[in-house]
mmCIF file of C-alpha atoms and ligand atoms in Angstrom:
data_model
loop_
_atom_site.group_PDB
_atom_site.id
_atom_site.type_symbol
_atom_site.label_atom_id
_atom_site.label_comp_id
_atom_site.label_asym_id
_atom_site.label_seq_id
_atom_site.Cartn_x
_atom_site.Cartn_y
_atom_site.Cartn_z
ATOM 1 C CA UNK A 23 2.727 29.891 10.308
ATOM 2 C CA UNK A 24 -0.110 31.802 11.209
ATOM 3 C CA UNK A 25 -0.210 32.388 14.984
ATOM 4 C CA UNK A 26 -3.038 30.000 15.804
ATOM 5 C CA UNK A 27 -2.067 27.263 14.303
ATOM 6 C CA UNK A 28 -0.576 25.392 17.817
ATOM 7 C CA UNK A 29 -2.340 21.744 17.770
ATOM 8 C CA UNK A 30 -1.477 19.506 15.209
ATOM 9 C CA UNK A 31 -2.931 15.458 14.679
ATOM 10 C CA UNK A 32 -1.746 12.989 13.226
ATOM 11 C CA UNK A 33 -2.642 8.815 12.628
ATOM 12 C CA UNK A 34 -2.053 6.099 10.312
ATOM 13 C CA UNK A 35 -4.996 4.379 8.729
ATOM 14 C CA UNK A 36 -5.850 1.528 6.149
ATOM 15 C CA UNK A 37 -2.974 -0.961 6.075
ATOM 16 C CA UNK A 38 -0.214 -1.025 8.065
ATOM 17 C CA UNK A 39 3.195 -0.745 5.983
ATOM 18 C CA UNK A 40 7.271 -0.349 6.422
ATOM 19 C CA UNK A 41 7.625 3.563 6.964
ATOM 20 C CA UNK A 42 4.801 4.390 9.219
ATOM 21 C CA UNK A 43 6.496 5.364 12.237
ATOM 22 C CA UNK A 44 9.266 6.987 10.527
ATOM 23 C CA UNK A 45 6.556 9.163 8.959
ATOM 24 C CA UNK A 46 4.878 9.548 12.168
ATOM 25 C CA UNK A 47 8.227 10.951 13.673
ATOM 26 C CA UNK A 48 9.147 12.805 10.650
ATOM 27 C CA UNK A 49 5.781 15.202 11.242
ATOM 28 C CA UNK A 50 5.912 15.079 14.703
ATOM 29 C CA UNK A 51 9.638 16.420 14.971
ATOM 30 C CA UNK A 52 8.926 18.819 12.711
ATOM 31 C CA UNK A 53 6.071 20.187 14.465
ATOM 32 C CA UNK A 54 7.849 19.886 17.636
ATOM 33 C CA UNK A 55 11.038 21.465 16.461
ATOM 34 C CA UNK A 56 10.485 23.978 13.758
ATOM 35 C CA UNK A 57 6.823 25.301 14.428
ATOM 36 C CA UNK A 58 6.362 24.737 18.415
ATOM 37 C CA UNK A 59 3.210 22.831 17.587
ATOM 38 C CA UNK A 60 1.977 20.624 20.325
ATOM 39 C CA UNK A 61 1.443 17.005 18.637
ATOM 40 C CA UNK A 62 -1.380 14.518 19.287
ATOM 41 C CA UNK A 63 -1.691 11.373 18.282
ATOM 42 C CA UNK A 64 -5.121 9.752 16.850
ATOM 43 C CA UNK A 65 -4.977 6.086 17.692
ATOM 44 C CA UNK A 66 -5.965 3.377 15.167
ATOM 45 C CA UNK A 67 -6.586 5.813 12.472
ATOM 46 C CA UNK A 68 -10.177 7.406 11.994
ATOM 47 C CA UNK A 69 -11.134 5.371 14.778
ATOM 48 C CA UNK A 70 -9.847 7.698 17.203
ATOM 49 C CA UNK A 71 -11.661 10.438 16.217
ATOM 50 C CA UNK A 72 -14.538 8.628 16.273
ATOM 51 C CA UNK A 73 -14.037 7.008 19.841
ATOM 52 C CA UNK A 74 -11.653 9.782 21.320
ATOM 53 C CA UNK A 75 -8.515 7.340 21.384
ATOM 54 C CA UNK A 76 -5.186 9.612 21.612
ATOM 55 C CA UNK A 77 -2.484 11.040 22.951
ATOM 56 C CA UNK A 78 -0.513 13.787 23.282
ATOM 57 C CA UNK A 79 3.278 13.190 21.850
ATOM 58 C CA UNK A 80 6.283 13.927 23.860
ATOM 59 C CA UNK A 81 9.572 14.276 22.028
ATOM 60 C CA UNK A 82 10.587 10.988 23.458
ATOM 61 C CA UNK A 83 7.470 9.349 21.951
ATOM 62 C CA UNK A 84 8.876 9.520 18.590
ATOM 63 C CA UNK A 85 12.623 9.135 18.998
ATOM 64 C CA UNK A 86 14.065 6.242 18.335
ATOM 65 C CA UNK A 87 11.058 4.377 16.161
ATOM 66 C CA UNK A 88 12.759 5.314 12.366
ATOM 67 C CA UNK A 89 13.524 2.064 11.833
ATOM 68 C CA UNK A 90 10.544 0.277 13.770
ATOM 69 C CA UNK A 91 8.139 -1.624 11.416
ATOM 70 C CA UNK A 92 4.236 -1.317 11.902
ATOM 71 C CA UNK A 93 2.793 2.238 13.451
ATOM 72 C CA UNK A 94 3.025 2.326 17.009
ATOM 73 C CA UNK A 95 -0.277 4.777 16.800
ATOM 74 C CA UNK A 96 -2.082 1.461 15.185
ATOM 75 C CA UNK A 97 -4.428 1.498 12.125
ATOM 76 C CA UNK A 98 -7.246 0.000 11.032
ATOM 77 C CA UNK A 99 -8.794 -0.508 7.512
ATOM 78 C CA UNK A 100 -12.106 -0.174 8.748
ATOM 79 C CA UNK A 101 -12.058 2.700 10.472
ATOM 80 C CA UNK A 102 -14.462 4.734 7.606
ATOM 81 C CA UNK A 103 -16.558 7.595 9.373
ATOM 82 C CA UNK A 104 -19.336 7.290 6.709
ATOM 83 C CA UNK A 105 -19.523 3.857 6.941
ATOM 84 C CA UNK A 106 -18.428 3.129 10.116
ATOM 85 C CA UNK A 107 -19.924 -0.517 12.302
ATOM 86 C CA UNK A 108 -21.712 -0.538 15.511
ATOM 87 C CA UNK A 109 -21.227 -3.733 17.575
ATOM 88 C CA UNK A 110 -24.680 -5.224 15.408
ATOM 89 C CA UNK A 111 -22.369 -4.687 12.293
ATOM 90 C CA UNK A 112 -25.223 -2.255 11.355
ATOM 91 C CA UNK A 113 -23.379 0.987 9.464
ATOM 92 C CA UNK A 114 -23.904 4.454 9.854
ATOM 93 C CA UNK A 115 -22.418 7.929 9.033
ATOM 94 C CA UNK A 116 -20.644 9.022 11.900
ATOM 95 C CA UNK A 117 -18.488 11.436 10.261
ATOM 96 C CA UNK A 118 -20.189 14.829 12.315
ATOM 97 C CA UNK A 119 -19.039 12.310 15.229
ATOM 98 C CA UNK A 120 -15.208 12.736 13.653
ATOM 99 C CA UNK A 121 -15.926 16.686 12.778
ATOM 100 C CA UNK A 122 -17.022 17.201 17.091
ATOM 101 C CA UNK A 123 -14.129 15.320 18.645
ATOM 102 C CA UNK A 124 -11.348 17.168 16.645
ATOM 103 C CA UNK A 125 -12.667 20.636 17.609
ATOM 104 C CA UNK A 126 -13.432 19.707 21.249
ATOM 105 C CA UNK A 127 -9.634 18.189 20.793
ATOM 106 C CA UNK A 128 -8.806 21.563 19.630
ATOM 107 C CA UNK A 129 -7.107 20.463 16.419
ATOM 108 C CA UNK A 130 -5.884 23.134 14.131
ATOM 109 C CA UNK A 131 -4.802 20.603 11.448
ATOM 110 C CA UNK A 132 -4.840 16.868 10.559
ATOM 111 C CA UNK A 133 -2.064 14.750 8.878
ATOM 112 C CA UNK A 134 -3.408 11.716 7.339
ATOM 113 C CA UNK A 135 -0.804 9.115 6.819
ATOM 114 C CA UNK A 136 -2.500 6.781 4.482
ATOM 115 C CA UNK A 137 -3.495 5.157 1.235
ATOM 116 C CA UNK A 138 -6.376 4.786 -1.283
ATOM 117 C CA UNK A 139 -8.858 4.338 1.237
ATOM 118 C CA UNK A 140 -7.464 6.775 3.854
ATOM 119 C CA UNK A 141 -6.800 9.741 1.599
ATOM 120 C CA UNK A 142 -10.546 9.206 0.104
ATOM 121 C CA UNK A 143 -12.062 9.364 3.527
ATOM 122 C CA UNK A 144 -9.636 12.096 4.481
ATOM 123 C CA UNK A 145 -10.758 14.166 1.655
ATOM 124 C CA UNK A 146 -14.414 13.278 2.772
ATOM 125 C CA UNK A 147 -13.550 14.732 5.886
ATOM 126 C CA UNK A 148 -11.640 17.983 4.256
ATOM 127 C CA UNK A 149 -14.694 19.046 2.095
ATOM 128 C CA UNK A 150 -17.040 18.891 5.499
ATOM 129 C CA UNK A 151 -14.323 21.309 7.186
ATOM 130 C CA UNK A 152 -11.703 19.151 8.904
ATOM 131 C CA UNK A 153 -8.462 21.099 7.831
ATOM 132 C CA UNK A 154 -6.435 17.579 6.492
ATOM 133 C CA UNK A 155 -3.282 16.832 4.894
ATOM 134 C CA UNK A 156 -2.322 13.741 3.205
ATOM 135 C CA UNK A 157 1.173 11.664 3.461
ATOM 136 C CA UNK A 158 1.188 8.850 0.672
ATOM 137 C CA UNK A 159 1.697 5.569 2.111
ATOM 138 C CA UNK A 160 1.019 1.822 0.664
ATOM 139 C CA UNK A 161 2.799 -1.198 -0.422
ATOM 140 C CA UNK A 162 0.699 -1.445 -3.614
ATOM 141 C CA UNK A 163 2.368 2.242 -4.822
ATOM 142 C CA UNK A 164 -1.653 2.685 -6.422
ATOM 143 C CA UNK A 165 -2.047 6.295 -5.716
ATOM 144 C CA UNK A 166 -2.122 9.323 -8.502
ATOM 145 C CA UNK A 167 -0.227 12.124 -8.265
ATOM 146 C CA UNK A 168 2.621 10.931 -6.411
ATOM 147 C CA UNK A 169 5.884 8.609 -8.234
ATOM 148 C CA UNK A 170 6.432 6.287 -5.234
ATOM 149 C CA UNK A 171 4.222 5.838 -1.773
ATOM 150 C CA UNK A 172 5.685 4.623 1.343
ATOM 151 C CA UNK A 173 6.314 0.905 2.655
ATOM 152 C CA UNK A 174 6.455 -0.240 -1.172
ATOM 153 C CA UNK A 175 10.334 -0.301 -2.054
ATOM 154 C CA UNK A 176 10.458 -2.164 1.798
ATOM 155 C CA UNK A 177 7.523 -4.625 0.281
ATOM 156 C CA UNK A 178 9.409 -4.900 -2.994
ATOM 157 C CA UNK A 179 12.405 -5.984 -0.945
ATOM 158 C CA UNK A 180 10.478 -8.777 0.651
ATOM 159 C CA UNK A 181 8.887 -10.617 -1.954
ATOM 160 C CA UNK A 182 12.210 -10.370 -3.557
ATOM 161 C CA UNK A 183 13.828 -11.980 -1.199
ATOM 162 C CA UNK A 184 10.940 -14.924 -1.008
ATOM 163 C CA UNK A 185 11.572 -15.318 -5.015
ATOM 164 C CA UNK A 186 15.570 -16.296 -4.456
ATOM 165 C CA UNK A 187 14.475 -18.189 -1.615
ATOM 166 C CA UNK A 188 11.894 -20.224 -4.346
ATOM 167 C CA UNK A 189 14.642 -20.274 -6.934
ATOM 168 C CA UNK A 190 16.617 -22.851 -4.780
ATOM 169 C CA UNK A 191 13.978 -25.091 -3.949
ATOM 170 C CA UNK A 192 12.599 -25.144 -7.172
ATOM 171 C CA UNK A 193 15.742 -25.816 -8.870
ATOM 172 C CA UNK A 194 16.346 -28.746 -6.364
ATOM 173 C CA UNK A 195 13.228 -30.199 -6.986
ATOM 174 C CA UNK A 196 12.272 -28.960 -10.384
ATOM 175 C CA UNK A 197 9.146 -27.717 -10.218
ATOM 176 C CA UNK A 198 7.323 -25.014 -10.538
ATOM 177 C CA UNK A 199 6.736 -22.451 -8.314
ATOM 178 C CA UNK A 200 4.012 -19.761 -8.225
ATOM 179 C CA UNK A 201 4.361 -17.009 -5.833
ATOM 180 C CA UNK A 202 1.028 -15.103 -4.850
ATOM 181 C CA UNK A 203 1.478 -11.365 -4.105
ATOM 182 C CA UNK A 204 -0.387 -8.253 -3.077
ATOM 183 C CA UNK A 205 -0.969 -5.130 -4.731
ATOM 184 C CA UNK A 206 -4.843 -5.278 -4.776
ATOM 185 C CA UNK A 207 -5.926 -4.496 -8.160
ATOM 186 C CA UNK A 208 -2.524 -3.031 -9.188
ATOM 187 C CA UNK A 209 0.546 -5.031 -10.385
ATOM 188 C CA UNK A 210 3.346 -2.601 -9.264
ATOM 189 C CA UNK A 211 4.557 -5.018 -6.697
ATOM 190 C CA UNK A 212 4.370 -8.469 -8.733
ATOM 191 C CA UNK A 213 6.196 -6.311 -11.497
ATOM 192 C CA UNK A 214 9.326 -5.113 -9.573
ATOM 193 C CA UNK A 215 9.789 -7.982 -7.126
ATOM 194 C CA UNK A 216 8.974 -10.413 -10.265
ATOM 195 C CA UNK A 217 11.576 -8.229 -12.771
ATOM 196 C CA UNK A 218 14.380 -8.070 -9.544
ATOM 197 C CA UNK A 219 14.072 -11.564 -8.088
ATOM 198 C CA UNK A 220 14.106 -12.909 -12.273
ATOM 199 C CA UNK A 221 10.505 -14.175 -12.447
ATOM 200 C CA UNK A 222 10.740 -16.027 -15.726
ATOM 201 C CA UNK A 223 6.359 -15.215 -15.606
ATOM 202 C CA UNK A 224 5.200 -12.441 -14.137
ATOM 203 C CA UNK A 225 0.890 -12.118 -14.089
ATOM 204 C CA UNK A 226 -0.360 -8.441 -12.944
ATOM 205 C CA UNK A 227 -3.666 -7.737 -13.058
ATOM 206 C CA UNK A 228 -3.259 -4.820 -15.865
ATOM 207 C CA UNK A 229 -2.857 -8.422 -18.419
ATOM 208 C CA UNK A 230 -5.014 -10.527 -18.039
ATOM 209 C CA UNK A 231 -3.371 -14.178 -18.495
ATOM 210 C CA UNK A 232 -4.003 -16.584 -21.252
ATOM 211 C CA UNK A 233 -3.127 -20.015 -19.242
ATOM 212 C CA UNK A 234 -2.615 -21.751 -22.542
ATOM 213 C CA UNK A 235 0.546 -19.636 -22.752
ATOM 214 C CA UNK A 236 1.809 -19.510 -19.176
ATOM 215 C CA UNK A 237 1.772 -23.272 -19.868
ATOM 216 C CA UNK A 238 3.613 -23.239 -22.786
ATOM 217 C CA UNK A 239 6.424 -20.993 -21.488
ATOM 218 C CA UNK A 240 6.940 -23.678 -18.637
ATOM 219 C CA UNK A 241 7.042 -26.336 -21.033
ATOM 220 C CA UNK A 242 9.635 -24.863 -23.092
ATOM 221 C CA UNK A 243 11.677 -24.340 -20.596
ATOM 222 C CA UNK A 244 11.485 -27.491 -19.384
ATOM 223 C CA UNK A 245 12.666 -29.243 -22.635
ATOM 224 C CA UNK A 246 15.447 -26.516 -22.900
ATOM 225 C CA UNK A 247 16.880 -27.963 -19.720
ATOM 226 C CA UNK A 248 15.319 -25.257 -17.388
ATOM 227 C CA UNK A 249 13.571 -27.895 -15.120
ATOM 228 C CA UNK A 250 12.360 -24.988 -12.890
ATOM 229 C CA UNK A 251 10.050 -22.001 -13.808
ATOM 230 C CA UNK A 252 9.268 -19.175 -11.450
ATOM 231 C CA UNK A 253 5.839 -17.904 -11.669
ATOM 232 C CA UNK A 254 4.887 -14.533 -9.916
ATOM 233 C CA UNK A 255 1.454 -13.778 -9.720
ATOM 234 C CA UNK A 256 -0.680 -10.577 -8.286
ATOM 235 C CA UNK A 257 -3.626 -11.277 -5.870
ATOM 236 C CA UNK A 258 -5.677 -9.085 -8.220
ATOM 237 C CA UNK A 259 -4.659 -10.821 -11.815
ATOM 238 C CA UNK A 260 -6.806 -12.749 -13.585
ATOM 239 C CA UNK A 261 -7.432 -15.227 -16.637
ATOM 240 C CA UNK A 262 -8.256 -13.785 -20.193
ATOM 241 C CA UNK A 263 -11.873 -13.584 -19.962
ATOM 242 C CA UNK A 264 -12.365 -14.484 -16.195
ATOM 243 C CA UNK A 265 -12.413 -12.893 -12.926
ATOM 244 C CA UNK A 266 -10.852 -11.952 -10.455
ATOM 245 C CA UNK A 267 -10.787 -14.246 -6.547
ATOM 246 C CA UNK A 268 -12.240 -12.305 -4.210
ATOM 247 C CA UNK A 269 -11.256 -13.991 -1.075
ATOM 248 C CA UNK A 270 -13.789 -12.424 1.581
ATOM 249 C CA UNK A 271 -15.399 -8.856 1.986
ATOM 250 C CA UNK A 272 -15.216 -6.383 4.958
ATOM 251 C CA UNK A 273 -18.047 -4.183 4.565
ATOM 252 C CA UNK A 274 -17.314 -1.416 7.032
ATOM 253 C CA UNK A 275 -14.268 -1.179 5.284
ATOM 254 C CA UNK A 276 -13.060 1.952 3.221
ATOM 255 C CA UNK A 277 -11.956 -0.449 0.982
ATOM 256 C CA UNK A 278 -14.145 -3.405 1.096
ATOM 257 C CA UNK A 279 -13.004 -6.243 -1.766
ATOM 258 C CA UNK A 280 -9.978 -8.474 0.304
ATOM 259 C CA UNK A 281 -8.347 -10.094 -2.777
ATOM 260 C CA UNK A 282 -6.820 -13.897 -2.826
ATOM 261 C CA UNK A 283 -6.281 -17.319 -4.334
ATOM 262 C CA UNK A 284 -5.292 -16.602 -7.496
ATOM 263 C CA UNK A 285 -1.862 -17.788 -6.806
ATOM 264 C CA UNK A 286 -3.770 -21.489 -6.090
ATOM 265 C CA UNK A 287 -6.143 -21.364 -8.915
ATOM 266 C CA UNK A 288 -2.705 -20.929 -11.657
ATOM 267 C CA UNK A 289 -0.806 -23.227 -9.932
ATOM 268 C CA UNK A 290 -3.503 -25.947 -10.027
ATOM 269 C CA UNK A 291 -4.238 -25.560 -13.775
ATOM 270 C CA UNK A 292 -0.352 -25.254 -14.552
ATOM 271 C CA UNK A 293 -0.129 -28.812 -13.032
ATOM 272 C CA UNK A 294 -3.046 -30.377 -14.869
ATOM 273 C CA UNK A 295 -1.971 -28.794 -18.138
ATOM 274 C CA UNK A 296 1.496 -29.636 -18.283
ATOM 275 C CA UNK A 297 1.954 -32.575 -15.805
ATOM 276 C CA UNK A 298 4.576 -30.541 -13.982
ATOM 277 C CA UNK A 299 4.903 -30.828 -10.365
ATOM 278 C CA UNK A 300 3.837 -27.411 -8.891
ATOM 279 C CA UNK A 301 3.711 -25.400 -5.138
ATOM 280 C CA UNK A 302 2.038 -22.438 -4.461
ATOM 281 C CA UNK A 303 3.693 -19.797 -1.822
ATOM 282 C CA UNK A 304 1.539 -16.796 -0.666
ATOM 283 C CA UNK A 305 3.469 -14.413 0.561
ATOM 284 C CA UNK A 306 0.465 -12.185 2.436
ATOM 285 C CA UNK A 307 1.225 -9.837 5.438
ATOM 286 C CA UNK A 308 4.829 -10.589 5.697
ATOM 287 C CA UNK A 309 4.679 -7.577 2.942
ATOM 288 C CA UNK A 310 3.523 -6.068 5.389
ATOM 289 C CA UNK A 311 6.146 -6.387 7.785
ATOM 290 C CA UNK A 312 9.678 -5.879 8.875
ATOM 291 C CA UNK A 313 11.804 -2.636 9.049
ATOM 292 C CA UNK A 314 11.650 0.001 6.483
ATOM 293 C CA UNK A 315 14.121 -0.436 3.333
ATOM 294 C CA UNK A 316 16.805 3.126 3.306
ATOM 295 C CA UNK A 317 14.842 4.449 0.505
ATOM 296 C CA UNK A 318 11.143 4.157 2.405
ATOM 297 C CA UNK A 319 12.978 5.988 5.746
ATOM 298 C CA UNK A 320 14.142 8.866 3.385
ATOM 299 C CA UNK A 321 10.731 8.669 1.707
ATOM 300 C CA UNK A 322 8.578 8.890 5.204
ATOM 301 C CA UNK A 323 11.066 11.526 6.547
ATOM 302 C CA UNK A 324 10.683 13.550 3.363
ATOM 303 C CA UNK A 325 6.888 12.802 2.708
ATOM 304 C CA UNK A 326 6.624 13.396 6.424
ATOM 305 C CA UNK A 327 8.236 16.499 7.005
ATOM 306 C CA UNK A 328 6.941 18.261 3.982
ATOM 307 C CA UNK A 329 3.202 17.275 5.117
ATOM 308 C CA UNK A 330 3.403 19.023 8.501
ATOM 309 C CA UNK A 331 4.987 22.286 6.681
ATOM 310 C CA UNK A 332 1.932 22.169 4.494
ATOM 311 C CA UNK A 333 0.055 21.933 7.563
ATOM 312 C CA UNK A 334 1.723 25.058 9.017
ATOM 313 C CA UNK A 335 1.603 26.876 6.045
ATOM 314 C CA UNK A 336 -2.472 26.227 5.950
ATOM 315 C CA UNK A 337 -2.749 24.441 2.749
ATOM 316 C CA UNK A 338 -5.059 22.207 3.629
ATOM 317 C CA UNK A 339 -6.690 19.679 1.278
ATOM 318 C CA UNK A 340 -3.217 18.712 -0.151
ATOM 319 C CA UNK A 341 -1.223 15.941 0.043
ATOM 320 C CA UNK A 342 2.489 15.657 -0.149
ATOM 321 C CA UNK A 343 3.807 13.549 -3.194
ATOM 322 C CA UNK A 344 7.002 12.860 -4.576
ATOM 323 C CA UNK A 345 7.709 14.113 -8.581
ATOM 324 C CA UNK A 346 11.176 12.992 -10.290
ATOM 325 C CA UNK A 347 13.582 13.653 -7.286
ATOM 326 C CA UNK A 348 11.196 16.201 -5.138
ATOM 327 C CA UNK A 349 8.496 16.839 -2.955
ATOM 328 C CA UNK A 350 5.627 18.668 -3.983
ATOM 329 C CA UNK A 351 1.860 19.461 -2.881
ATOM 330 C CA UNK A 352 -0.592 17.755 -5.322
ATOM 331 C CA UNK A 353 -4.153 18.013 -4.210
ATOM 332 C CA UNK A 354 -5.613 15.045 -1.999
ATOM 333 C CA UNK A 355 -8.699 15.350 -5.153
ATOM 334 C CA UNK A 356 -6.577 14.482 -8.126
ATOM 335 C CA UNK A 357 -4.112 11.621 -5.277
ATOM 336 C CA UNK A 358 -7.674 9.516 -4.940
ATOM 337 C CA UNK A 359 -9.126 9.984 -8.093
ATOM 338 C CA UNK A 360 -8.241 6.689 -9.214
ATOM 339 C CA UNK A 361 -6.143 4.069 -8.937
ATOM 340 C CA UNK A 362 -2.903 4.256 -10.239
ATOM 341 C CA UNK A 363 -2.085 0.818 -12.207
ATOM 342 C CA UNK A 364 0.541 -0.420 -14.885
ATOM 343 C CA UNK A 365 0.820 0.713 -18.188
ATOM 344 C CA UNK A 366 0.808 -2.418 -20.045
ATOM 345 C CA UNK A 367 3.629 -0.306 -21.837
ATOM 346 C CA UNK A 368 5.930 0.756 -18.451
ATOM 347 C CA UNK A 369 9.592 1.014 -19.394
ATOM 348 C CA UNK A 370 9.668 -1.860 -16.487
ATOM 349 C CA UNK A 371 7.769 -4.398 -18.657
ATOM 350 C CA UNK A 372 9.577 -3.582 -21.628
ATOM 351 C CA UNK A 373 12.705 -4.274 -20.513
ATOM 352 C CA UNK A 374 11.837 -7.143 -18.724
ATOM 353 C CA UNK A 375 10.407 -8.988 -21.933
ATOM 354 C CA UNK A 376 13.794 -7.697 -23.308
ATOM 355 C CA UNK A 377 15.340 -10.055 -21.365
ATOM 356 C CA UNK A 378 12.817 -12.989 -22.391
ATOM 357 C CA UNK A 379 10.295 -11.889 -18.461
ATOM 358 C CA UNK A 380 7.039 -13.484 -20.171
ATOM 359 C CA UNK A 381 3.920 -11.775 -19.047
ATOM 360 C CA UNK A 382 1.606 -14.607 -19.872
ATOM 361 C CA UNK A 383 -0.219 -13.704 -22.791
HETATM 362 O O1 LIG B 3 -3.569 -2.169 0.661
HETATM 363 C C1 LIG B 3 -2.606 -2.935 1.312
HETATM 364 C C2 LIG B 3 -2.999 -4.387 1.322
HETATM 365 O O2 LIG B 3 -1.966 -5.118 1.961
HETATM 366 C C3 LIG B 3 -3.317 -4.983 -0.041
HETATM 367 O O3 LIG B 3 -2.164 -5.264 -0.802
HETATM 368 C C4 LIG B 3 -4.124 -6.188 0.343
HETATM 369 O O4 LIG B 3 -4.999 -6.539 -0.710
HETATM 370 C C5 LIG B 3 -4.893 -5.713 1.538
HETATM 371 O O5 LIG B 3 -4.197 -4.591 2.058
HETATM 372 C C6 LIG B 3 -5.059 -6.745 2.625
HETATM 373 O O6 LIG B 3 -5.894 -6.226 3.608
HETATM 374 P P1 LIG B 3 -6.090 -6.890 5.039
HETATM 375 O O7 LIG B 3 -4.926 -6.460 5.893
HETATM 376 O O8 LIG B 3 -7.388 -6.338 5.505
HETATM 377 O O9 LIG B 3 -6.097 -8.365 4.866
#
């Protein structure tokens, strides 16, 4: 570590997830413990920096919050620097604001815990001289360069469990029932929770639906004796040759596009179409919600730990992803590039239409 290196940040921005505060105390322990670092922490995400909201961390601060859901630091998905709202709702570019208050806070380095729209800003905020380092965290698992993100496997788990709890009422009552979940405009989460919880249709927003044959499927089942049909659907799908429902837009948001209503729109047409009685469920921020799965705590103290070495060690403008079974630095460029989505060929989908999963086209 070189010998200056003594003041280390860290916040949680964009939206909140299962993981966060084990992440938070996985960087901060390390600091504390291995590298003497003093820790502060940047409340509500970029908005502290921008409105001087922190604290410094005691050890105490972060023991004992592994398993605690939400961040205790807060967030905010609409805490972007270069776009950031004045009470008018006016925007402006306040990111020399962001720059100022980490050197008058005397921060040697910066550990972003965030997504998409997070690790974009932070990398913003890297080029213009703000030594950052990323930690990988969303429930829609959309970010390059790393295999899994933290809070989805916890977010997985819930909408899992909201599937068997659908499978009993829709066998009682036959009917069918969609299930609307998030992911934004990736289908990782409708895919696993719809291929663990036995979706017998699962709609991601990587294929596009034909409603003809979503209608068909529940049809057949029907005369087979399957009076039921689970339908899970992404907040970002949409019909062969239609659009996506954008349910409202936040425009000092990193991130702008809020997604939703998808779920209603299917479930509505599924009921003129085949006459079939059906209820819509959307699941929304209970995703969000509730204490981080086993896997996500390992994740966040891995992910967590490995971003405040990186932070010692100086290599800024990295992130810390997980490859196969490890933990390596990938740059924060290549993590936002894009948006990670489904292969309409992932092993996942394969072997779910092995097992008759239809995908609705
Ligand atoms: O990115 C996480 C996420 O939960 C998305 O899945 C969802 O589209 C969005 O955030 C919801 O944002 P908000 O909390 O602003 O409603």
């Amino acid at each position: 570590m070189r010998g200056d290196n003594k003041r280390i940040g860290v916040l949680t921005g964009g939206g909140d997830c299962p993981g966060l505060n084990a992440a938070i105390r996985a960087v901060a322990k390390t600091a504390m413990l291995n590298y003497s670092m003093e820790v502060v922490g940047i409340k509500d995400g970029f908005i502290g920096l921008i409105e001087n909201k922190y604290s410094i961390l005691n050890y105490e601060d972060v023991s004992g919050i592994l398993t605690e859901g939400g961040t205790f630091l807060g967030a905010s998905n609409k805490a972007n620097p270069f776009k950031y709202a004045d009470l008018s709702g006016k925007t402006k570019d306040v990111s020399s604001v962001v720059l100022n208050n980490a050197r008058i806070l005397r921060l040697d380095s910066l550990v972003c815990i965030g997504g998409d729209g997070t690790l974009t800003v932070a990398y913003k905020l890297y080029k213009k001289g703000l030594k950052i380092v990323g930690v990988p965290k969303t429930i829609d698992n959309d970010l390059m360069a790393t295999d899994a993100t933290i809070g989805f496997d916890s977010a997985v788990v819930t909408a899992t469990e909201a599937i068997d709890k659908l499978h009993t009422t829709a066998q009682s009552h036959h009917r069918v029932m969609v299930l609307e979940v998030m992911g934004r405009y990736a289908g990782w989460l409708a895919l696993c929770a719809g291929v663990a919880g036995g979706g017998d249709i699962i709609i991601i927003p990587e294929i596009p639906y034909d409603i003809k044959k979503v209608c068909q499927i529940v049809k057949e089942r029907h005369k087979r004796g399957k009076r039921f049909s689970i339908v899970v659907i992404s907040e970002g799908a949409r019909p062969r040759g239609g659009k996506m429902v954008v349910k409202k837009i936040v425009k000092d948001s990193a991130e702008p596009v809020r997604l939703g209503g998808i779920g209603n729109k299917i479930a509505s047409d599924i009921e003129s179409i085949t006459g079939l009685e059906t209820r819509v469920t959307v699941l929304g921020h209970l995703q969000r919600g509730g204490v981080p799965t086993p896997f996500d705590r390992i994740l966040a103290t891995r992910l967590g730990t490995f971003g405040c070495d990186l932070a010692a060690k100086g290599e800024f403008g990295k992130m810390a992803s997980l490859k196969g079974r490890d933990i390596v630095a990938v740059s924060l460029k290549e993590a936002v590039r894009r948006n990670r989505q489904v292969n309409p060929r992932d092993p996942i989908i394969k072997a779910a239409m092995a097992v008759g999963t239809s995908f609705g086209v």
